CSV table of C-alpha atoms and ligand atoms in Angstrom, one decimal:
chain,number,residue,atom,x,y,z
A,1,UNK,CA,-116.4,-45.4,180.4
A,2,UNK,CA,-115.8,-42.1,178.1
A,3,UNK,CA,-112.2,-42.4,176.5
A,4,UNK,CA,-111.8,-38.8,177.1
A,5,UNK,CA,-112.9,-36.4,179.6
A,6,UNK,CA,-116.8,-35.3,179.6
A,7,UNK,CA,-117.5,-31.9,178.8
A,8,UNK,CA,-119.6,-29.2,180.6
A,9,UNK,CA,-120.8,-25.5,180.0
A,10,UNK,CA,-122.5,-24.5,182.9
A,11,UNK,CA,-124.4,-21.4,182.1
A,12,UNK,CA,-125.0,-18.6,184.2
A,13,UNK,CA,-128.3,-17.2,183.8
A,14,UNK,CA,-128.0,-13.8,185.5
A,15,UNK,CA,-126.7,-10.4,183.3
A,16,UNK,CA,-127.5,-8.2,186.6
A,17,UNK,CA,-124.4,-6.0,186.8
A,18,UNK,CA,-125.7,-3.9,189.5
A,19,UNK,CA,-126.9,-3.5,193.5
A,20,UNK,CA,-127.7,-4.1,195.5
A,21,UNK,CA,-128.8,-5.9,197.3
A,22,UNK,CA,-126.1,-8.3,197.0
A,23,UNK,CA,-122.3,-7.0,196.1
A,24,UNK,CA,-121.9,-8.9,192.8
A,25,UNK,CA,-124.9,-11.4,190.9
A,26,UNK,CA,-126.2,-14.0,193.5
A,27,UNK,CA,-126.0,-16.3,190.5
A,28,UNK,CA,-121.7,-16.3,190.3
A,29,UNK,CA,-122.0,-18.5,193.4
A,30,UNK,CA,-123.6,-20.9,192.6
A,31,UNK,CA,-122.3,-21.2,189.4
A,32,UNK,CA,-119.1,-21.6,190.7
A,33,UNK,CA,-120.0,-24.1,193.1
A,34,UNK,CA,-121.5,-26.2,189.9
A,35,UNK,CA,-118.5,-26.0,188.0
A,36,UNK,CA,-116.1,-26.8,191.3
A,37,UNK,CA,-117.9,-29.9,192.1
A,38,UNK,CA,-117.8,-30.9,188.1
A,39,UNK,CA,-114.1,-30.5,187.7
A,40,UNK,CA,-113.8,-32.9,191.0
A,41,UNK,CA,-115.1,-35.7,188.7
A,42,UNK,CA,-111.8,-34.8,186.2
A,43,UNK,CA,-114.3,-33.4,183.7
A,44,UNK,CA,-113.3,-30.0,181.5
A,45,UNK,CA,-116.1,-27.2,182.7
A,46,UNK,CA,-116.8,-23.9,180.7
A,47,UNK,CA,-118.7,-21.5,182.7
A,48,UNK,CA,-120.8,-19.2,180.2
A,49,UNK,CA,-121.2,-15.8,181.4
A,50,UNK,CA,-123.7,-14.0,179.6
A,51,UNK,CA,-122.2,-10.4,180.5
A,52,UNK,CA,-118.8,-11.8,178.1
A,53,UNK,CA,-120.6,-12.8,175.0
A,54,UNK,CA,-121.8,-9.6,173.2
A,55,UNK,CA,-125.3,-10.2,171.5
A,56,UNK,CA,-126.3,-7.7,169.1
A,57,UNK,CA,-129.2,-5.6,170.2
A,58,UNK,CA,-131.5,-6.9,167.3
A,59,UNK,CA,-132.0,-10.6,167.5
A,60,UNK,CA,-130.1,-12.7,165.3
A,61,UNK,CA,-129.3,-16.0,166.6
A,62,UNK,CA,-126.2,-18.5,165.7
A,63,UNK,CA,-128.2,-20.5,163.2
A,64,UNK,CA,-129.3,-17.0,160.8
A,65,UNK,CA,-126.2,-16.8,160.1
A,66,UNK,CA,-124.4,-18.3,156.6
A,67,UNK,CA,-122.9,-21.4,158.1
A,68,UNK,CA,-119.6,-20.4,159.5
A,69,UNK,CA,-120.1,-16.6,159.4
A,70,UNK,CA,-121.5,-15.7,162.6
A,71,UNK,CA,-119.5,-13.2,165.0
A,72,UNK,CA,-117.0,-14.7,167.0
A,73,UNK,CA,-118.4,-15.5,170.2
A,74,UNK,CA,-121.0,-16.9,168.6
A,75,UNK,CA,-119.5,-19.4,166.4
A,76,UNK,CA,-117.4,-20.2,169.8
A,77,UNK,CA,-120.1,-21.1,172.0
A,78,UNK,CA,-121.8,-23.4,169.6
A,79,UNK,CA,-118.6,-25.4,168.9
A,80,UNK,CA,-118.4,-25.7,172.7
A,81,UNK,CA,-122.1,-26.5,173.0
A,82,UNK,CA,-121.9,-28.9,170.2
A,83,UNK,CA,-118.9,-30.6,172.0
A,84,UNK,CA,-120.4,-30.8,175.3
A,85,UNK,CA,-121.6,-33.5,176.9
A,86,UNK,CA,-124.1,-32.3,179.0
A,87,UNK,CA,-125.3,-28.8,180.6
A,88,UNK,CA,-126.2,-27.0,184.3
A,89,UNK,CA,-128.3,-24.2,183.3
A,90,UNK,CA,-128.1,-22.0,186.5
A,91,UNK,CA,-131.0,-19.0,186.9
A,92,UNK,CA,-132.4,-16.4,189.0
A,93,UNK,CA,-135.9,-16.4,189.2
A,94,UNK,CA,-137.1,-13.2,188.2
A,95,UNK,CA,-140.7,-12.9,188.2
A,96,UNK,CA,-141.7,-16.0,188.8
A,97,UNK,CA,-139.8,-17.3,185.6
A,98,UNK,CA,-136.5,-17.9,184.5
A,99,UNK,CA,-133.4,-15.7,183.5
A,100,UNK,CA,-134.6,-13.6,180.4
A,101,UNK,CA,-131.1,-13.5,180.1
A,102,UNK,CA,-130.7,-17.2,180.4
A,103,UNK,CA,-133.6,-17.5,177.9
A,104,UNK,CA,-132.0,-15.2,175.2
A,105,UNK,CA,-128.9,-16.3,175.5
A,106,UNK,CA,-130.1,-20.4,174.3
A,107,UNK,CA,-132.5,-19.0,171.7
A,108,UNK,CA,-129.3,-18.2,169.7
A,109,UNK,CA,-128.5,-21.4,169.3
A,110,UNK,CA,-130.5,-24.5,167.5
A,111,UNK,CA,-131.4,-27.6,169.6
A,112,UNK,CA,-129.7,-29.7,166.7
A,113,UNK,CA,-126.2,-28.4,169.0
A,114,UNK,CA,-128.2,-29.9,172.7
A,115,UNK,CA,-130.0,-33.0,170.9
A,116,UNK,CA,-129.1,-36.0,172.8
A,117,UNK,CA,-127.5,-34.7,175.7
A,118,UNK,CA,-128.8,-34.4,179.4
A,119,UNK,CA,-129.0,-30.7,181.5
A,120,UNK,CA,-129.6,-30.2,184.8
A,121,UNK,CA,-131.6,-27.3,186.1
A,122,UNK,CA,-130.4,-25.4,189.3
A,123,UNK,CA,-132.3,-22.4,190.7
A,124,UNK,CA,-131.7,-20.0,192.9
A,125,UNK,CA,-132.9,-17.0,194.9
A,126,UNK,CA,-132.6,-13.9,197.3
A,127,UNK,CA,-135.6,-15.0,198.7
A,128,UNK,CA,-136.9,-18.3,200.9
A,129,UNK,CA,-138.2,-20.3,197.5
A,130,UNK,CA,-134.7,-21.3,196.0
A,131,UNK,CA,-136.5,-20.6,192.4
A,132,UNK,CA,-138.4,-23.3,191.7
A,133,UNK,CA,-141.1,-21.9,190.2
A,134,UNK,CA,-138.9,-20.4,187.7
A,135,UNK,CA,-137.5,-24.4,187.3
A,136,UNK,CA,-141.0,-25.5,186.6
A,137,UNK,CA,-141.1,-23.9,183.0
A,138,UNK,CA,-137.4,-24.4,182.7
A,139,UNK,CA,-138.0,-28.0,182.2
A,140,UNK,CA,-140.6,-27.2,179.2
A,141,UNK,CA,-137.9,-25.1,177.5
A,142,UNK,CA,-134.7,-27.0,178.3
A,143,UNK,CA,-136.7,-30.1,176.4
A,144,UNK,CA,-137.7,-27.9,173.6
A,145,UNK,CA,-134.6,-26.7,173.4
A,146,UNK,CA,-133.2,-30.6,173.3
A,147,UNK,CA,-131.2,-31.3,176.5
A,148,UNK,CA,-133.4,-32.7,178.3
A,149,UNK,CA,-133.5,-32.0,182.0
A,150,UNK,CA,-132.6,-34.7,184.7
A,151,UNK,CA,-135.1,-35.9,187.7
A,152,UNK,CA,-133.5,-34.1,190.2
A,153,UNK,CA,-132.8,-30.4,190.6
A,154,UNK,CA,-131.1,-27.9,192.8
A,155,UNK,CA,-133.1,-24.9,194.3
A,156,UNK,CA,-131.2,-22.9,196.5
A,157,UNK,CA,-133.2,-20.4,198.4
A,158,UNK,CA,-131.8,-17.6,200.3
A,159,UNK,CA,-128.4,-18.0,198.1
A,160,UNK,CA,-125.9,-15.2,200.0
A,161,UNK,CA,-126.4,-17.5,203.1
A,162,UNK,CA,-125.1,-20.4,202.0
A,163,UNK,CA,-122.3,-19.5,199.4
A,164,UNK,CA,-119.7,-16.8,199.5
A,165,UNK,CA,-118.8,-15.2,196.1
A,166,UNK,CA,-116.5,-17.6,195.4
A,167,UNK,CA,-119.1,-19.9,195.5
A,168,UNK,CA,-117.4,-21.9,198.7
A,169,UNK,CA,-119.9,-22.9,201.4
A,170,UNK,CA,-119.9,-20.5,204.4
A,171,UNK,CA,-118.9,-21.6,207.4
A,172,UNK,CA,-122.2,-22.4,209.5
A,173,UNK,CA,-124.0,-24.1,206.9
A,174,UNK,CA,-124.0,-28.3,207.0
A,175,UNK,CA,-122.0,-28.5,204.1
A,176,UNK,CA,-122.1,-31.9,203.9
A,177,UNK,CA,-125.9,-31.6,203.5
A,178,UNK,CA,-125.8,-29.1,201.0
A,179,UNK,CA,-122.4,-30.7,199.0
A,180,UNK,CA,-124.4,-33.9,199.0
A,181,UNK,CA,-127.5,-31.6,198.1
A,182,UNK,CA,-125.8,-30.5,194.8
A,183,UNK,CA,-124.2,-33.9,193.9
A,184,UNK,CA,-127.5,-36.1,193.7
A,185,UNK,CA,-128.6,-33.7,190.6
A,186,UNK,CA,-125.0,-33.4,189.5
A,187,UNK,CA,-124.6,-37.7,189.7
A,188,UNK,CA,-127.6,-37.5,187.6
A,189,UNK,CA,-126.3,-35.3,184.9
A,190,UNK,CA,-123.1,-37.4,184.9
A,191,UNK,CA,-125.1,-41.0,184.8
A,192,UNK,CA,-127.2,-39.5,181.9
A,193,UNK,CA,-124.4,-38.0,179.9
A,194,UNK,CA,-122.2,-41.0,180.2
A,195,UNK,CA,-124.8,-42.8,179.0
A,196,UNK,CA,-126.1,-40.6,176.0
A,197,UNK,CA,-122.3,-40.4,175.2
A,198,UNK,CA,-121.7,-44.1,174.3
A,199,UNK,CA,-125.1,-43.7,172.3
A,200,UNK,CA,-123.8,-40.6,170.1
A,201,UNK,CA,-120.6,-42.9,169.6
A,202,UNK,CA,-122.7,-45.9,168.1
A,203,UNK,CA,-122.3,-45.6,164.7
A,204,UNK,CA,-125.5,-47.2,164.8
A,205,UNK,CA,-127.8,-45.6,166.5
A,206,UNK,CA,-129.1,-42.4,164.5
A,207,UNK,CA,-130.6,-40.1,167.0
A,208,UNK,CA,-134.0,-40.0,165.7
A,209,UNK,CA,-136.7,-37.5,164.8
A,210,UNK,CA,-134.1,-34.7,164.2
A,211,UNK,CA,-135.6,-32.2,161.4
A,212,UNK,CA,-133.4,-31.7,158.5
A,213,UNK,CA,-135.5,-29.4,155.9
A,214,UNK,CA,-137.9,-27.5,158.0
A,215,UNK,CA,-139.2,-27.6,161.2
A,216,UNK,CA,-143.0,-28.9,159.8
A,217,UNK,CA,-141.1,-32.0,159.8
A,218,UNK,CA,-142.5,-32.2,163.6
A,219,UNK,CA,-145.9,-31.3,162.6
A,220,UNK,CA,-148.8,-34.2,163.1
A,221,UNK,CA,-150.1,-35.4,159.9
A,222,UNK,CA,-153.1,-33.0,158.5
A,223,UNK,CA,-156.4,-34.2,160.3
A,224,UNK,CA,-158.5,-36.6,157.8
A,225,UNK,CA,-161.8,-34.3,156.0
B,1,FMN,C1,-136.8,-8.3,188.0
B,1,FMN,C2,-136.6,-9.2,189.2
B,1,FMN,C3,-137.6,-10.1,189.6
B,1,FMN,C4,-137.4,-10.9,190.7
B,1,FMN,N1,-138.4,-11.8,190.9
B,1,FMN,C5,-138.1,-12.7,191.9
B,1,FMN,C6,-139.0,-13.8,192.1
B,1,FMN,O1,-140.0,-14.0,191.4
B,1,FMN,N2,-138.8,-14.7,193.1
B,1,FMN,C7,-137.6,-14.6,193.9
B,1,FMN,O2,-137.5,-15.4,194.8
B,1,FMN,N3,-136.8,-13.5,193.8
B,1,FMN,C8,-137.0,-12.6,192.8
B,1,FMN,N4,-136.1,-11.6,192.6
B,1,FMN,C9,-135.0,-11.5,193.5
B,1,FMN,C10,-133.8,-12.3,193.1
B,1,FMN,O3,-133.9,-13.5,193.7
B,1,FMN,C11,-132.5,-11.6,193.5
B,1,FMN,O4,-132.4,-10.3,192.9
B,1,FMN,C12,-131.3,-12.3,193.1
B,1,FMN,O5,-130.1,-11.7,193.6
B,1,FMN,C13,-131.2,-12.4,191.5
B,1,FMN,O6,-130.0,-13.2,191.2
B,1,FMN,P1,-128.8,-12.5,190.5
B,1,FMN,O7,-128.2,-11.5,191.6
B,1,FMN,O8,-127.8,-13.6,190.2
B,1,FMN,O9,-129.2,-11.7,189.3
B,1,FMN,C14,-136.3,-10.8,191.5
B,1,FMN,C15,-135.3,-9.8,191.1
B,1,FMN,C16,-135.4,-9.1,190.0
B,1,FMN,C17,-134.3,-8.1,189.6
């Protein structure tokens, strides 16, 4: 068991301030829902908004910075990603793809901060495919990026119907079916974290093939003339 409580950030991938044709993003929903099924397990969840963390308008991520010196919110959310145990990254599909929101907001931070920690990857839409074509290249990213994604995943199509803005079921949906929908990918995320927890706390078990001078380090070895 973890001596102290497991930490989430569930992000919200949607920076959509506007309608319609829903009255707020679709996404705040089932965010919420993510993070009030986490904090039933007695764990400490951070959602991360991406419409409360300024990003400057040219690119600079967390890790351009001198060590220490980035603005604020920056610095914050890394400290909070680094202590995390695990993530539910939470997109629209927009374009058959997920959040560019979502997307901009990770590539500010390096995947040394994710490394050895388990996400989960929960989709939504305002149509009947729940997002999970945007899902399939989250997986590629979300392991590039270090947290790798659990088996199961969430796609929640049609999103209004099912959750009211406060991300409670509505009444006339099996909520059973869909709380129980949620919690097999959530159990996942919690059984992986758990477990990659007690390996991060093993002072002997260095989590390998991290880069620490440049990212060539990766690179397979030149090809033989
Ligand atoms: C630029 C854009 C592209 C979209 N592309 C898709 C799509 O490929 N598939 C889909 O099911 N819905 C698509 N939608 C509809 C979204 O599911 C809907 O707008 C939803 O409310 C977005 O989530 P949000 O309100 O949290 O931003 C798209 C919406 C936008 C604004």
């Amino acid at each position: 068991m973890m001596t102290k409580p497991a930490e989430y950030l569930v992000f919200l991938g949607s920076a959509r301030d506007s309608t319609p044709p829903q009255p707020a993003r679709l996404g705040l929903r089932v965010a919420r829902q993510c993070v009030a099924q986490l904090r039933e397990t007695g764990a400490i969840v951070r959602l991360v908004d991406p419409l409360e963390i300024p990003l400057s308008a040219v690119f600079k991520p967390h890790f351009s910075h001198a060590r220490g010196r980035a603005p604020a919110e920056l610095e914050e959310l890394a400290q909070y990603i680094e202590s995390a145990d695990g993530y539910v990254m939470v997109s629209p599909e927009y374009n058959h793809s997920m959040s560019p929101a979502l997307a901009h907001l990770l590539n500010h931070f390096g995947s040394s901060l994710f490394a050895g920690k388990p996400s989960a990857i929960v989709t939504y839409s305002a149509g009947q495919w729940g997002g999970a074509r945007a899902a399939v290249n989250m997986r590629t990213f979300l392991s590039e990026l270090g947290c790798l994604p659990v088996s199961a995943m969430v796609h929640l199509p049609a999103a209004h119907t099912v959750l009211d803005p406060d991300g409670n079921f509505l009444a006339g949906v099996d909520e059973p079916a869909w709380r129980g929908y949620f919690r097999r990918t959530l159990e996942q995320l919690l059984w992986w974290s758990e477990a990659a927890s007690r390996q991060r706390a093993n002072p002997a078990a260095r989590f390998p093939g991290a880069f620490d001078r440049s990212p060539t380090q990766r690179n397979a070895p030149e090809a033989s003339t």
